[in-house]
Amino acid sequence: MSVRLLSQFSFDRGEVSPKYAGNVDLENYQRSLALCENIIVLPQGMLTRRPGTRFIAEVKDSAKKVRLVPFEYSADDTYMLEFGDTYVRFYRADANGNIGHVLDGGSNIYEVTTVYDDTQIFGFDYQQIEDTLYITHPEIGIATLTRTDHANWTFNSTPTITNKPTEWTGTNWPAYITEHQQRLVLAATPAKQRKFWVSRTPSSSGPRLLDFTTGTAEDNALVFDISAKGAIAWLASGRALYLGTSDEARTVSGAGGFYEPITPSSILNRDHANDRSAAIKPVRKNNSFFFLSRSQKRVHEFSYSFEDDAFNAPDITKWAEHIAGPGRAGKISKLAIARDPVPIIWGVREGDGQLVGMTYDRENSVYAWHRHKIGGTYDDNAWGKVEEIGTVFMDGRDVLWLEVVRTINEQTVRYLEILEDFHDPEDSTDIDTARYLDCALSYSEETALSTFGGLAHLMGESVELLADGAALPAVTVTDDGGGDGDIELPDGLTANELLAGLNAPFYGQTLPIEPGSAQGSGRAKKKRVTGASLDLLNTSVLQIGKNRETLRDATFMTTQTLVGDLVPMFTGIETLTINDVFDEDGTFGFGGDGPLPCNIRAFVQRITTGD
């Protein structure tokens, strides 16, 4: 028998596919986890518990999905748009950072009628330019949604199009749209799936975004076909006009180079990668565009490589090829990106509704995937199903919005929620601002209360509580007769500050290790993890064990800690015994639940092997 200490000082490769579990000699392997659930990898390599979600509103009709579209009019006026069955609603943050519906000047929710039903909302593409959202649907046409004020928007299903191409008629309209070099670019009608229409450049009188007057002058509109395989699947603008087709990734630019303007006399169409694209809008971070493969199982990063002097589109899910979910039903249905404060590319797993994320820092080669089960239940899953996401800069950060479907009080409901900000206090006593519960509401009262209302959206559910920084036993939301949704704090306690929401347990699992042995490799030898020392930062909850079933609490409380007492956040090394059974893996798990924070910077595990 011998004892060895094995360390892991970074987790910046995130959750790894089980197919790599034998590659113990790879550097990436030694910075990865087998499971990273409701845990986010920070660019610095540290693990932090995923923030919870804040309940914003129920969608207009919970029987139908909605689509989320961001709109950023200015630095101070940003909106998330809820497109539903022939309507659009608007959400924004007020001067105090409270996020909710835009109202009509009274107490009514402001909304605008559109022409898109609940199936057609997922078939349009859009491009915002200043105060107008330009929308195109291949079977309906081109429309505009223009903002005049918070509660003054105009939807126009028949905007004026100067010299409208004759092909655009009936159910034959461009499917995709972007802005490039101050021109509106539209492409791919059902009849011509590789054809482009590019509007005129601005004149002294202003933009000419819907002017398609052709000619030989440099500022005239352009109409051209590209020689490409497959149908166009998306458009995007960067150093060139980027596009994906069902067979390849390409760029279009002026003939003189990538920054050369596209004009009637200067067009260059380049093929760069033969990676097939899904017809799903890509997201951008600096000079990289991230698009989904045609199978919707992989994410590709389409960018220019100075080393290769070429555009490449590598598969950035290769290390975590399982992330889209198992089987043919496993797909990612949408991407969204948050750039500030932590750069994360978010996605929705179509099969089971898990939220997936990839922490991204190209300069430091951080591509760390993680998975998230939002609190609640739906169908046979012990989590709420995420159906739609979107991000918009709001209240000083990039806010991830989610549409989540759950079963609440035996009813199917669809709620809009936002991911809370990361809890990273400089003051180690600032625990009452922690937000780790889902579909949650927070209260701040001048007079301490024992009863809180307003939780009708969680009627009949068991909710966790954070009261003045202390974790309390869960309580059930009840109906007082008025349908308000009340909770009573346990043990006669009162609180000024309260957070109430659904539990969202987190869990991480280490990978099988190679401890070595006197005879060489120790991979196949029986081994046991007898303990682990974890380097923690501002942590109040942690459990550790062989697996989920054997987790036990780390002790951050004393024997004198009572219900309702504040549990201090701990920073330093916490050493825990495990005394696991002997097996060939030598792995352990860590996790926790409730409303308190956990941040793990590194760990050292103590391994006993049978030499």
PDB file of C-alpha atoms in Angstrom, residues 158 175 177 181 201 209 211 406 422 450 560 572 581:
ATOM      1  CA  THR A 158     -45.301  46.469 -45.754  1.00  0.00           C
ATOM      2  CA  ALA A 175     -34.720  34.347 -45.545  1.00  0.00           C
ATOM      3  CA  ILE A 177     -30.483  39.512 -43.317  1.00  0.00           C
ATOM      4  CA  GLN A 181     -20.577  48.294 -44.756  1.00  0.00           C
ATOM      5  CA  THR A 201     -24.920  52.945 -49.624  1.00  0.00           C
ATOM      6  CA  LEU A 209     -31.349  50.532 -46.490  1.00  0.00           C
ATOM      7  CA  ASP A 211     -33.379  51.056 -51.742  1.00  0.00           C
ATOM      8  CA  ARG A 406     -42.223  23.919 -15.727  1.00  0.00           C
ATOM      9  CA  PHE A 422     -22.058  36.674 -10.305  1.00  0.00           C
ATOM     10  CA  SER A 450     -42.290  36.838   9.187  1.00  0.00           C
ATOM     11  CA  GLN A 560     -23.374  26.914  18.611  1.00  0.00           C
ATOM     12  CA  GLY A 572      -8.622  28.988   2.604  1.00  0.00           C
ATOM     13  CA  VAL A 581     -14.124   2.049  -1.271  1.00  0.00           C
TER      14      VAL A 581
END
